[in-house]
PDB file of C-alpha atoms in Angstrom:
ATOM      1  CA  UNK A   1     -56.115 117.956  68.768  1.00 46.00           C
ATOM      2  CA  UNK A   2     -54.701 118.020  72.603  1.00 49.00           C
ATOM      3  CA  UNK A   3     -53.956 121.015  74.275  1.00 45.00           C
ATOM      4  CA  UNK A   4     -50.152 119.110  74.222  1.00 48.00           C
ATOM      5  CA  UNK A   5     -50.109 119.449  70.234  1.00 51.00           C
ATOM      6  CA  UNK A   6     -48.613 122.193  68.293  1.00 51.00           C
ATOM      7  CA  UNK A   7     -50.155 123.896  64.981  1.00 50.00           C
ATOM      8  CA  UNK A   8     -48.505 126.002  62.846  1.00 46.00           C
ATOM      9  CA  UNK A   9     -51.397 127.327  60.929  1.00 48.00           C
ATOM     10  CA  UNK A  10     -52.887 130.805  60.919  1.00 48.00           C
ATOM     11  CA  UNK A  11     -53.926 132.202  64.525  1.00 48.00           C
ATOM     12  CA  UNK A  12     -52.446 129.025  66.066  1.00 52.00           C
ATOM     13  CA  UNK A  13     -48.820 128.670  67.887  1.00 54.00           C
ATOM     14  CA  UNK A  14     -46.361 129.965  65.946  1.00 52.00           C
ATOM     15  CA  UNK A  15     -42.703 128.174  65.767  1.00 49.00           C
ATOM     16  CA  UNK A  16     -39.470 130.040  67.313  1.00 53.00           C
ATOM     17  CA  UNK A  17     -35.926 130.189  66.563  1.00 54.00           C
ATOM     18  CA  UNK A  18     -35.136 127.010  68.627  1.00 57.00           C
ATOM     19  CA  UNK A  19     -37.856 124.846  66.577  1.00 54.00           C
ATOM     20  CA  UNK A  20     -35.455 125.378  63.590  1.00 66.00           C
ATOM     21  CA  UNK A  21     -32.290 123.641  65.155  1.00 74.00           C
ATOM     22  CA  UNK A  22     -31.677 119.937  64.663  1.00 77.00           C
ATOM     23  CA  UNK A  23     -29.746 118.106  66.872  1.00 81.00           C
ATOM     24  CA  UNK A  24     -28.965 115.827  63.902  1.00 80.00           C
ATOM     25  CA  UNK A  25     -27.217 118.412  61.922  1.00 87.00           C
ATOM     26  CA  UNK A  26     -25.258 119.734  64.861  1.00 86.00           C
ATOM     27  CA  UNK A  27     -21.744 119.242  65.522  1.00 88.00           C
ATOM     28  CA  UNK A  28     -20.065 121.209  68.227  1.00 89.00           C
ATOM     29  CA  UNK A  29     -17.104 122.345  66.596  1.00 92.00           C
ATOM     30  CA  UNK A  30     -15.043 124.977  67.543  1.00 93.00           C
ATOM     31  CA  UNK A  31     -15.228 128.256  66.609  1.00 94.00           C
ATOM     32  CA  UNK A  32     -11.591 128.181  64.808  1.00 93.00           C
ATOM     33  CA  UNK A  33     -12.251 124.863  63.121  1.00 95.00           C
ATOM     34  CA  UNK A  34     -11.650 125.979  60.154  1.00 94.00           C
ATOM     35  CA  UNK A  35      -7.665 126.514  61.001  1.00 95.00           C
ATOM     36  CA  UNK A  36      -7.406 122.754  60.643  1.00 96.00           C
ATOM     37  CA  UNK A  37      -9.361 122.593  57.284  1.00 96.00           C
ATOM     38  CA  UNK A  38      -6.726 124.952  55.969  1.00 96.00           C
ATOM     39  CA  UNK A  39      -4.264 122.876  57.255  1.00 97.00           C
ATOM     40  CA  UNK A  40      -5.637 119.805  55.975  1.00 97.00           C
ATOM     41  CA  UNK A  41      -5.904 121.318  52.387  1.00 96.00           C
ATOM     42  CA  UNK A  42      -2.581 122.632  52.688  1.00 97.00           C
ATOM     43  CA  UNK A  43      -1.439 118.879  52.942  1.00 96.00           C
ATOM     44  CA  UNK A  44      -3.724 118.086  49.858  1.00 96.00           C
ATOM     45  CA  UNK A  45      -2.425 121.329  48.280  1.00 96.00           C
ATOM     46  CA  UNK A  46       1.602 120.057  48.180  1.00 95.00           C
ATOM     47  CA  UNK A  47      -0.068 116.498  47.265  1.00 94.00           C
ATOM     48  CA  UNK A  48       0.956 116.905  43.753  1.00 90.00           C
ATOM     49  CA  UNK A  49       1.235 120.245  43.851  1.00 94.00           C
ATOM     50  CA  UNK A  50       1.861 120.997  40.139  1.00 94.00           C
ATOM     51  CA  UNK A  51      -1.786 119.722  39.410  1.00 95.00           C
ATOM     52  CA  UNK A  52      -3.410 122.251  42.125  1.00 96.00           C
ATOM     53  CA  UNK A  53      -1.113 125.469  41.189  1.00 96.00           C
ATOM     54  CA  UNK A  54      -1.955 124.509  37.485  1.00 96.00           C
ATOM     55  CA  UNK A  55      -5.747 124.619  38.241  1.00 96.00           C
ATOM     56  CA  UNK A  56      -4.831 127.781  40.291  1.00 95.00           C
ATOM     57  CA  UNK A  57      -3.261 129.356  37.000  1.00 96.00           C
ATOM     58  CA  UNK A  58      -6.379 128.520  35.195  1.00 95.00           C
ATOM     59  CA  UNK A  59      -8.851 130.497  37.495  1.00 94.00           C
ATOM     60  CA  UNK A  60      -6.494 133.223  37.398  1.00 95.00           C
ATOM     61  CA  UNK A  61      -6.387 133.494  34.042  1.00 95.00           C
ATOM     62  CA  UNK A  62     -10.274 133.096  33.518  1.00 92.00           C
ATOM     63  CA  UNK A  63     -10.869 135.993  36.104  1.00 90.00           C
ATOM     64  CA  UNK A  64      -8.383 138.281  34.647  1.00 92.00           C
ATOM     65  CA  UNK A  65     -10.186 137.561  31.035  1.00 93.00           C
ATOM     66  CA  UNK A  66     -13.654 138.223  32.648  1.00 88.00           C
ATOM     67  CA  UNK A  67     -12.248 141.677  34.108  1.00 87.00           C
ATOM     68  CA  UNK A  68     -10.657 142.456  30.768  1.00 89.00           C
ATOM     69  CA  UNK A  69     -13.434 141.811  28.938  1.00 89.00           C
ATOM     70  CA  UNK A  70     -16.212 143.912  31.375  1.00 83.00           C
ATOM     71  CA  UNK A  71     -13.753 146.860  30.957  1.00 81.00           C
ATOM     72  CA  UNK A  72     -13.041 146.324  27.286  1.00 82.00           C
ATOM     73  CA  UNK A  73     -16.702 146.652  26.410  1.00 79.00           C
ATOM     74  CA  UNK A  74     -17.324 148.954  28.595  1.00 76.00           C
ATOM     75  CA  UNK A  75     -19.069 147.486  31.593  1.00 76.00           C
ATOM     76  CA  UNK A  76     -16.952 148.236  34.068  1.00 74.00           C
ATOM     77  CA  UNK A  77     -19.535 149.489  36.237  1.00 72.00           C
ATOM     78  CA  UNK A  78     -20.430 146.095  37.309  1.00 76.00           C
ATOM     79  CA  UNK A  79     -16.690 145.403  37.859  1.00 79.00           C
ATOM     80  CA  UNK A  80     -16.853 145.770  42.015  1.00 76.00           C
ATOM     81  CA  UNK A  81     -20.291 143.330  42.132  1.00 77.00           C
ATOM     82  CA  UNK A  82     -19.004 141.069  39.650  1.00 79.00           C
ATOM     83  CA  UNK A  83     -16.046 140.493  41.924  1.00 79.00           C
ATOM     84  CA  UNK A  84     -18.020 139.873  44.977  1.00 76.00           C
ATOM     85  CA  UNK A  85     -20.446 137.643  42.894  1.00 77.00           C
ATOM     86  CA  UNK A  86     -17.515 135.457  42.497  1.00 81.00           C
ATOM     87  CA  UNK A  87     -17.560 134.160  45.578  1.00 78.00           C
ATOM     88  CA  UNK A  88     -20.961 132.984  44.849  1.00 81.00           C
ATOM     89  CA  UNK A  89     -20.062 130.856  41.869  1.00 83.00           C
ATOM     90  CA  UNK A  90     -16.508 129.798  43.126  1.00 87.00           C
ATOM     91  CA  UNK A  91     -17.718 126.621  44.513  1.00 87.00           C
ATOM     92  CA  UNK A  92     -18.798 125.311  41.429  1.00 87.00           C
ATOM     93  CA  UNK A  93     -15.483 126.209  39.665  1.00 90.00           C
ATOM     94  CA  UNK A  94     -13.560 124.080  42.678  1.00 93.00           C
ATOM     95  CA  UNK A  95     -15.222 120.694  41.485  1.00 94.00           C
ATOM     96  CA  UNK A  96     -12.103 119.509  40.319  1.00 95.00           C
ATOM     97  CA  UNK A  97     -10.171 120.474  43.940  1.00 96.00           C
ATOM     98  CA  UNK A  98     -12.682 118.615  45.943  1.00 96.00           C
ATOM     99  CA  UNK A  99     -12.255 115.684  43.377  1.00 95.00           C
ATOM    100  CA  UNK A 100      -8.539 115.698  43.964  1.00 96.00           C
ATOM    101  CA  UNK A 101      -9.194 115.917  47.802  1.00 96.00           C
ATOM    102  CA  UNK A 102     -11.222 113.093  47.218  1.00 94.00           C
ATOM    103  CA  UNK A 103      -8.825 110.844  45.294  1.00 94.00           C
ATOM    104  CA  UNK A 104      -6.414 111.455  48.126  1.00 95.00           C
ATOM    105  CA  UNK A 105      -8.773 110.393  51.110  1.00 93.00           C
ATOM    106  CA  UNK A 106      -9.191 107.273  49.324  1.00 92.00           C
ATOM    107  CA  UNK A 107      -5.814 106.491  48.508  1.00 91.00           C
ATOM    108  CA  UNK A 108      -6.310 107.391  44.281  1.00 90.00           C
ATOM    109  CA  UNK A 109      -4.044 109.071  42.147  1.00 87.00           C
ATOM    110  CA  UNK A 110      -5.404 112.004  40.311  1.00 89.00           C
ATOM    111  CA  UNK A 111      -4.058 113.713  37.082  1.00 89.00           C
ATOM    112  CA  UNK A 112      -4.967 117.275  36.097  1.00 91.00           C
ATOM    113  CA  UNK A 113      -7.025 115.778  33.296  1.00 90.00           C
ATOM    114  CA  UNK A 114      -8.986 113.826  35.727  1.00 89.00           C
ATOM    115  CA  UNK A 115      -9.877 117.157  37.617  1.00 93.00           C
ATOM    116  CA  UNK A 116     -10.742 118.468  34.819  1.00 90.00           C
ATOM    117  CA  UNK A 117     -13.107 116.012  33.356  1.00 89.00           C
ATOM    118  CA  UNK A 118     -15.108 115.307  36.905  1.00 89.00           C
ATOM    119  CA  UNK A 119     -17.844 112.865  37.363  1.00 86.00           C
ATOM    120  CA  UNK A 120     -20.031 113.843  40.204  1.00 90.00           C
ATOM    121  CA  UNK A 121     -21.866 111.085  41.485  1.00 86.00           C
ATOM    122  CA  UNK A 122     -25.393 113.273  41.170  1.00 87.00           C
ATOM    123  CA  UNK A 123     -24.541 113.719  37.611  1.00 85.00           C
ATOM    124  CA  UNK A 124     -25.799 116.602  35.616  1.00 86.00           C
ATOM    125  CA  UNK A 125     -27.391 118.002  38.893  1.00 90.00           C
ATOM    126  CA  UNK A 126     -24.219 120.162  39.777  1.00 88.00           C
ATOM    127  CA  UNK A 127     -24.378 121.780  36.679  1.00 88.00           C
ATOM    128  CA  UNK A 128     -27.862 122.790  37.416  1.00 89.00           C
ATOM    129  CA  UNK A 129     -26.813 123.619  40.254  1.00 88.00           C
ATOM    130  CA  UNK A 130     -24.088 125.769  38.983  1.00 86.00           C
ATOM    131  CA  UNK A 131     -26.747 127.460  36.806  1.00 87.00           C
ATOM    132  CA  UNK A 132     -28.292 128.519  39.820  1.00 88.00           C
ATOM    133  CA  UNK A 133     -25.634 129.930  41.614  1.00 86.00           C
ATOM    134  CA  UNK A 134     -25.048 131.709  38.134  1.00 85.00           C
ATOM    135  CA  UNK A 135     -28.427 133.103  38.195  1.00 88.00           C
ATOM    136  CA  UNK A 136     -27.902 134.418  41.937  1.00 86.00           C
ATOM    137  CA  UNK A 137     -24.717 136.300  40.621  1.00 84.00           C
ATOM    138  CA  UNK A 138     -26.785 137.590  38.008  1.00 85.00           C
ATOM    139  CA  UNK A 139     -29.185 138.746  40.242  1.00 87.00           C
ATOM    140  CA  UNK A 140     -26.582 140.675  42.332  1.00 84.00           C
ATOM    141  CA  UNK A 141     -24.938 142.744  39.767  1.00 83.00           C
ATOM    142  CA  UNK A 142     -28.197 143.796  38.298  1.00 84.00           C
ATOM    143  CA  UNK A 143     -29.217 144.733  42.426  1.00 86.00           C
ATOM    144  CA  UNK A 144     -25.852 146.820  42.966  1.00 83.00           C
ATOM    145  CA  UNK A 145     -26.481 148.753  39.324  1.00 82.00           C
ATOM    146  CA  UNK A 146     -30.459 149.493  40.512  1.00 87.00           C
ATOM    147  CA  UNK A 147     -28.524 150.258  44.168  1.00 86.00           C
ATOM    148  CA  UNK A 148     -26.531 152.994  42.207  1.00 82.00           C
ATOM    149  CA  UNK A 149     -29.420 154.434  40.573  1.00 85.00           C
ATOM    150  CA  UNK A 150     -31.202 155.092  43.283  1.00 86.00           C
ATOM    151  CA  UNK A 151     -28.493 156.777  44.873  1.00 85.00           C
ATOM    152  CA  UNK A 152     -27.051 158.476  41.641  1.00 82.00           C
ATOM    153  CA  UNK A 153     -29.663 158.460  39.343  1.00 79.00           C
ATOM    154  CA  UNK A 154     -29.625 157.093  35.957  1.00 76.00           C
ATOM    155  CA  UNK A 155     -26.050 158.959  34.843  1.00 72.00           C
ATOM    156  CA  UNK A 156     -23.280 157.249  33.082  1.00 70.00           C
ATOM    157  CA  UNK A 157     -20.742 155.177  35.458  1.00 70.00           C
ATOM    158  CA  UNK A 158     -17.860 157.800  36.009  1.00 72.00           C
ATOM    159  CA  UNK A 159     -15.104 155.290  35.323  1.00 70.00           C
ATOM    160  CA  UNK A 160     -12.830 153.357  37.903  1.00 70.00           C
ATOM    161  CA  UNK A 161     -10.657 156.411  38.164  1.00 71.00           C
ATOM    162  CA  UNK A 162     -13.399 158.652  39.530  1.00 74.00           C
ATOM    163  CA  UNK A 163     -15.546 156.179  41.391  1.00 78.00           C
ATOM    164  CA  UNK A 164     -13.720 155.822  44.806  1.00 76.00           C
ATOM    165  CA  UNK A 165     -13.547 159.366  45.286  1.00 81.00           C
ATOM    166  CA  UNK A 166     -17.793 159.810  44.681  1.00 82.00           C
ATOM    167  CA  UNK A 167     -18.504 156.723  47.329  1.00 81.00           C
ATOM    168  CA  UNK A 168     -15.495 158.141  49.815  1.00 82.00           C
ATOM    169  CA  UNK A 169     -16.399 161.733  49.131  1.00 84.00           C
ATOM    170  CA  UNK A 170     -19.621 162.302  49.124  1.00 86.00           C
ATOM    171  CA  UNK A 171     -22.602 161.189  51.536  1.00 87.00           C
ATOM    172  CA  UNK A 172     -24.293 159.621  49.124  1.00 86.00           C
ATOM    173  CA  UNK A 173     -21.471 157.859  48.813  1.00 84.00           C
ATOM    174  CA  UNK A 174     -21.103 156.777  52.058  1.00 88.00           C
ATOM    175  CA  UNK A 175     -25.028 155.640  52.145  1.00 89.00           C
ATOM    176  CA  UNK A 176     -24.704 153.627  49.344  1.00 87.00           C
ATOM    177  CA  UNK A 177     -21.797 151.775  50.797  1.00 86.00           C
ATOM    178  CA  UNK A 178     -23.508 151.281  54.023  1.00 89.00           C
ATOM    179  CA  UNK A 179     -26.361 149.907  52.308  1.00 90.00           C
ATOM    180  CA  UNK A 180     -24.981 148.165  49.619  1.00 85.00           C
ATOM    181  CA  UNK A 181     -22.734 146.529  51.884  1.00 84.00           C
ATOM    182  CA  UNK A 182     -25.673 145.077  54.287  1.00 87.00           C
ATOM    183  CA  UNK A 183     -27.397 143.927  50.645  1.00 86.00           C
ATOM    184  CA  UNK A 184     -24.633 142.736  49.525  1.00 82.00           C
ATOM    185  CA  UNK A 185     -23.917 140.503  53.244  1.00 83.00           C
ATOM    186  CA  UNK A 186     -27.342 138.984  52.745  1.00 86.00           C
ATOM    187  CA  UNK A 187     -26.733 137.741  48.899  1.00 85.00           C
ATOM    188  CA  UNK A 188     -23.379 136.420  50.004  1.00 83.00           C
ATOM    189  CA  UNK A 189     -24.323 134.734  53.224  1.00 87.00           C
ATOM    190  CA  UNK A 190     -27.221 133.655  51.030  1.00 90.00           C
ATOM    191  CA  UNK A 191     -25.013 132.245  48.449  1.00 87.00           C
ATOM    192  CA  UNK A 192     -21.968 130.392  50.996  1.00 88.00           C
ATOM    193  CA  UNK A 193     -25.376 128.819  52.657  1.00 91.00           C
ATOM    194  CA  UNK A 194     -27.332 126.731  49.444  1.00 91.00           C
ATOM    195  CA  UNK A 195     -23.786 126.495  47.952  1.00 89.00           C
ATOM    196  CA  UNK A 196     -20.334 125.613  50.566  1.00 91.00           C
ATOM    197  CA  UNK A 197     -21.424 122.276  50.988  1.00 93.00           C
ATOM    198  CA  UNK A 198     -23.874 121.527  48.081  1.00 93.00           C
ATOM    199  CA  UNK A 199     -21.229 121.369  45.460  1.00 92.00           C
ATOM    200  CA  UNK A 200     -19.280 118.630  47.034  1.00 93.00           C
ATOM    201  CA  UNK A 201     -21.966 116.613  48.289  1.00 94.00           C
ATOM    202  CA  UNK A 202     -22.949 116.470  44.722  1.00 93.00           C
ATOM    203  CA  UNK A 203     -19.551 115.200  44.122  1.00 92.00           C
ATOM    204  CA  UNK A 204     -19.870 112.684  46.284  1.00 92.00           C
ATOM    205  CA  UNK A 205     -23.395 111.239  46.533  1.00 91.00           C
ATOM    206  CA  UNK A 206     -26.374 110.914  44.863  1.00 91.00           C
ATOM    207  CA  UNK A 207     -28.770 113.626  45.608  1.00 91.00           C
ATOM    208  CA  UNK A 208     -30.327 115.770  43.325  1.00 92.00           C
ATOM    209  CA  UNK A 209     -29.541 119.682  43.533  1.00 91.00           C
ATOM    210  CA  UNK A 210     -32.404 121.030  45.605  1.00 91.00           C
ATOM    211  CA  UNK A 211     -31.826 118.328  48.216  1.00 92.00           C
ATOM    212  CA  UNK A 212     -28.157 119.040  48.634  1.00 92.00           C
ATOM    213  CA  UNK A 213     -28.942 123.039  48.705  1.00 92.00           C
ATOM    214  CA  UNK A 214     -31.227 122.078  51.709  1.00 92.00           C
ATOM    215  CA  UNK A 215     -29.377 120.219  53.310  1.00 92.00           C
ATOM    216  CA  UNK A 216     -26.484 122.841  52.625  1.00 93.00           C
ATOM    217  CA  UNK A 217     -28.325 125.391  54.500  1.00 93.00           C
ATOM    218  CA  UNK A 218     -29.350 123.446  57.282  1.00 92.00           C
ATOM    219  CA  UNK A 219     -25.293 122.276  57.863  1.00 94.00           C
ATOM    220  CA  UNK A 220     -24.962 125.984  58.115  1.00 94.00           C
ATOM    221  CA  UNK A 221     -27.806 126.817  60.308  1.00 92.00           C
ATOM    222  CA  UNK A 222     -27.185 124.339  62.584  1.00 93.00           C
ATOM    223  CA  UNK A 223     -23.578 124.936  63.084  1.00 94.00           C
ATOM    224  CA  UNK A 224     -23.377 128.723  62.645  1.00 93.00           C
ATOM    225  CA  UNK A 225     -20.736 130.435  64.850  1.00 94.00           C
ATOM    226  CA  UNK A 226     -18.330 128.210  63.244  1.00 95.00           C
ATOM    227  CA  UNK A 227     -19.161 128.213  59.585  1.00 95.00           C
ATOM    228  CA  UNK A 228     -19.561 132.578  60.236  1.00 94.00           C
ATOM    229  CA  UNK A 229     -15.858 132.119  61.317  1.00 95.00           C
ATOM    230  CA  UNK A 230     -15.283 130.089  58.427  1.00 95.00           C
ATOM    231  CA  UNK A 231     -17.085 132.613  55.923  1.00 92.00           C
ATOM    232  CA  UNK A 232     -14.404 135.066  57.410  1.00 93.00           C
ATOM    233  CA  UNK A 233     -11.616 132.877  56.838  1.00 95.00           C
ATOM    234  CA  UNK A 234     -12.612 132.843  53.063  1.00 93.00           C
ATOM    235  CA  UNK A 235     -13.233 136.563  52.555  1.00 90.00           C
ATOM    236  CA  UNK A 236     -10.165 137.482  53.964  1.00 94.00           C
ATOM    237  CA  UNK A 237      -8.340 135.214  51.813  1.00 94.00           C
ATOM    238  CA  UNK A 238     -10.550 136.422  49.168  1.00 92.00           C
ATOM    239  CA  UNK A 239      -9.494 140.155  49.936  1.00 91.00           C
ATOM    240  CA  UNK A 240      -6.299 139.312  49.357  1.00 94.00           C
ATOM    241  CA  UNK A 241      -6.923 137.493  45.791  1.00 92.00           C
ATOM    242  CA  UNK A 242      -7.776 140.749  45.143  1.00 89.00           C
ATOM    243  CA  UNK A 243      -5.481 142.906  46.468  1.00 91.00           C
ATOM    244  CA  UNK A 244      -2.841 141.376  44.584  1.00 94.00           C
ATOM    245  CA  UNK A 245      -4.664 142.064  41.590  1.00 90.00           C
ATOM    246  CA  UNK A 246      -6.065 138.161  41.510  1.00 91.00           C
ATOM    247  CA  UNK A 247      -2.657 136.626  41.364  1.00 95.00           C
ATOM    248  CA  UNK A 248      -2.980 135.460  45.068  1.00 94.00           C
ATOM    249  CA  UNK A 249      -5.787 133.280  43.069  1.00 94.00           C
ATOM    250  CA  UNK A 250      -3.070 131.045  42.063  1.00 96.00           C
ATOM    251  CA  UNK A 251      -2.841 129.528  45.451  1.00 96.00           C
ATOM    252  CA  UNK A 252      -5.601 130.786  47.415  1.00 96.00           C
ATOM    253  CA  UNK A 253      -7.778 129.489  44.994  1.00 96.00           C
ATOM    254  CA  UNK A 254      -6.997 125.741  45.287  1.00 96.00           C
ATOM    255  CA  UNK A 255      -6.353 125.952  48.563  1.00 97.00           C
ATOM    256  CA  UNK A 256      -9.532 126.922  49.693  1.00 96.00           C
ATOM    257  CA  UNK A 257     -10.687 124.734  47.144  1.00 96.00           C
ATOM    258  CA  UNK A 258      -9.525 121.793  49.086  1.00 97.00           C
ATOM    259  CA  UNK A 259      -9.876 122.984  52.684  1.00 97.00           C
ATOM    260  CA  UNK A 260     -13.874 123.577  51.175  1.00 95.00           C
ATOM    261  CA  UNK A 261     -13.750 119.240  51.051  1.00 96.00           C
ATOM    262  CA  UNK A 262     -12.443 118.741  54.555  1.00 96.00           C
ATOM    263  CA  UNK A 263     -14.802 121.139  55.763  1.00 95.00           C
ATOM    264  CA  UNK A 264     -17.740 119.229  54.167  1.00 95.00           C
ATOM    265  CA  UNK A 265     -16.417 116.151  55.239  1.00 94.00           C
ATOM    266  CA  UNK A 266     -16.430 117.242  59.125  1.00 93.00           C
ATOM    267  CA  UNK A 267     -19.613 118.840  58.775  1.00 94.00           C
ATOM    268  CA  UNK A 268     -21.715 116.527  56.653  1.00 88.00           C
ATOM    269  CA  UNK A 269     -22.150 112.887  57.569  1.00 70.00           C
ATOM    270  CA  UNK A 270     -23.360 109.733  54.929  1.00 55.00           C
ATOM    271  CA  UNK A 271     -26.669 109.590  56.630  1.00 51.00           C
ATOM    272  CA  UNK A 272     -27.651 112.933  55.445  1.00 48.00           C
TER     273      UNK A 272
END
């Protein structure tokens, strides 16, 4: 081997930061980018609206059943993670927005029933997919009760009513937040990485899960200050799903939903 060629074995050059960018995968977009995906699935949004805000209604109405149901049986202590974990999962559950997004770039009419009842071009693959992004949630909520423990030791979960005041008045507390927040960044950026654009090239070609997850994570990679701003975009919307006690779900929800397809279809290109 010349002096000119490059090993990556053991005791032999080892690759940097820039050997990890592709040109092909790069797009030079704007940091703000993202404003015009918004605006684009704001358009799709009032595009038969009625069909969006009822899809809206439905994700509403399955969160508020999952939060009833951790409190009702008395796992509310995974309540806070299980709400961040959603974002980790929420791609999957917007299928049927990207599908509608879809029907409208090509000029199709959509009903509810056909978001509903999507056929993804990679077939069952999105559902393992969605498995896996299920497992990852799973995964996180099990990290953030072991993240407690350490902090709190094994003790029963004080309740929501008595919770804020131990992590804002104690330094414990505090320490757990700091940390739990940095473990909790790396599981989300993690997640919006294998996942933002997986799900809807699934929809759209035929690749098979792992490939798509790849190729997911090297959009990202390769075009990070804008997808970070874009990851920003959808926690603050997020943030205020949840400040409104989920209703802002009801239109966040699709919206992002559909802004997710324009965003995939900037980013992403048929070759890849």
């Amino acid at each position: 081997m010349g002096e000119s060629d490059k090993g990556y074995w053991l005791l032999s050059e080892t690759s940097g930061i820039g050997d990890t960018r592709d040109p092909a995968f790069q797009r030079n977009l704007p940091l703000l980018e993202g404003r015009h995906w918004l605006a684009a699935g704001w358009r799709d949004f009032w595009n038969g609206a009625w069909s969006s805000l009822a899809y809206g209604v439905g994700v509403f109405v399955l969160s508020v059943l999952f939060v009833w149901t951790l409190v009702g049986f008395g796992r509310d202590y995974i309540l806070f993670p299980a709400l961040a974990g959603f974002l980790i999962v929420a791609p999957f559950l917007a299928i049927g927005l990207y599908e509608k997004s879809r029907a409208i770039e090509e000029g199709r009419s959509i009903t509810l029933g056909s978001m509903l009842r999507v056929r993804p071009r990679a077939g069952a693959q999105v559902f393992f997919t969605g498995l896996l992004l299920s497992l990852l949630m799973l995964v996180w909520t099990r990290a953030a009760v072991l993240l407690w423990s350490l902090f709190f030791g094994v003790t029963a979960f004080p309740g929501l009513d008595h919770v804020v005041g131990i992590l804002l008045g104690t330094p414990s507390g505090w320490a757990m937040l700091v940390i739990g927040t940095a473990i909790g960044g790396l599981f989300a950026a993690f997640a919006f990485a294998v996942s933002v654009f997986a799900v809807p090239m699934l929809l759209d070609r035929h690749v098979d899960a792992l490939t798509a997850m790849g190729t997911s994570m090297k959009l990202i990679w390769n075009n990070l200050p804008t997808m970070i701003a874009w990851g920003a975009i959808v926690l603050a919307l997020f943030t205020v799903c949840v400040a409104t006690g989920l209703v802002g779900m009801i239109v966040i929800f699709p919206l992002l939903g559909h802004a997710t397809w324009h965003a995939y279809k900037a980013v992403a290109r048929p070759e890849e």
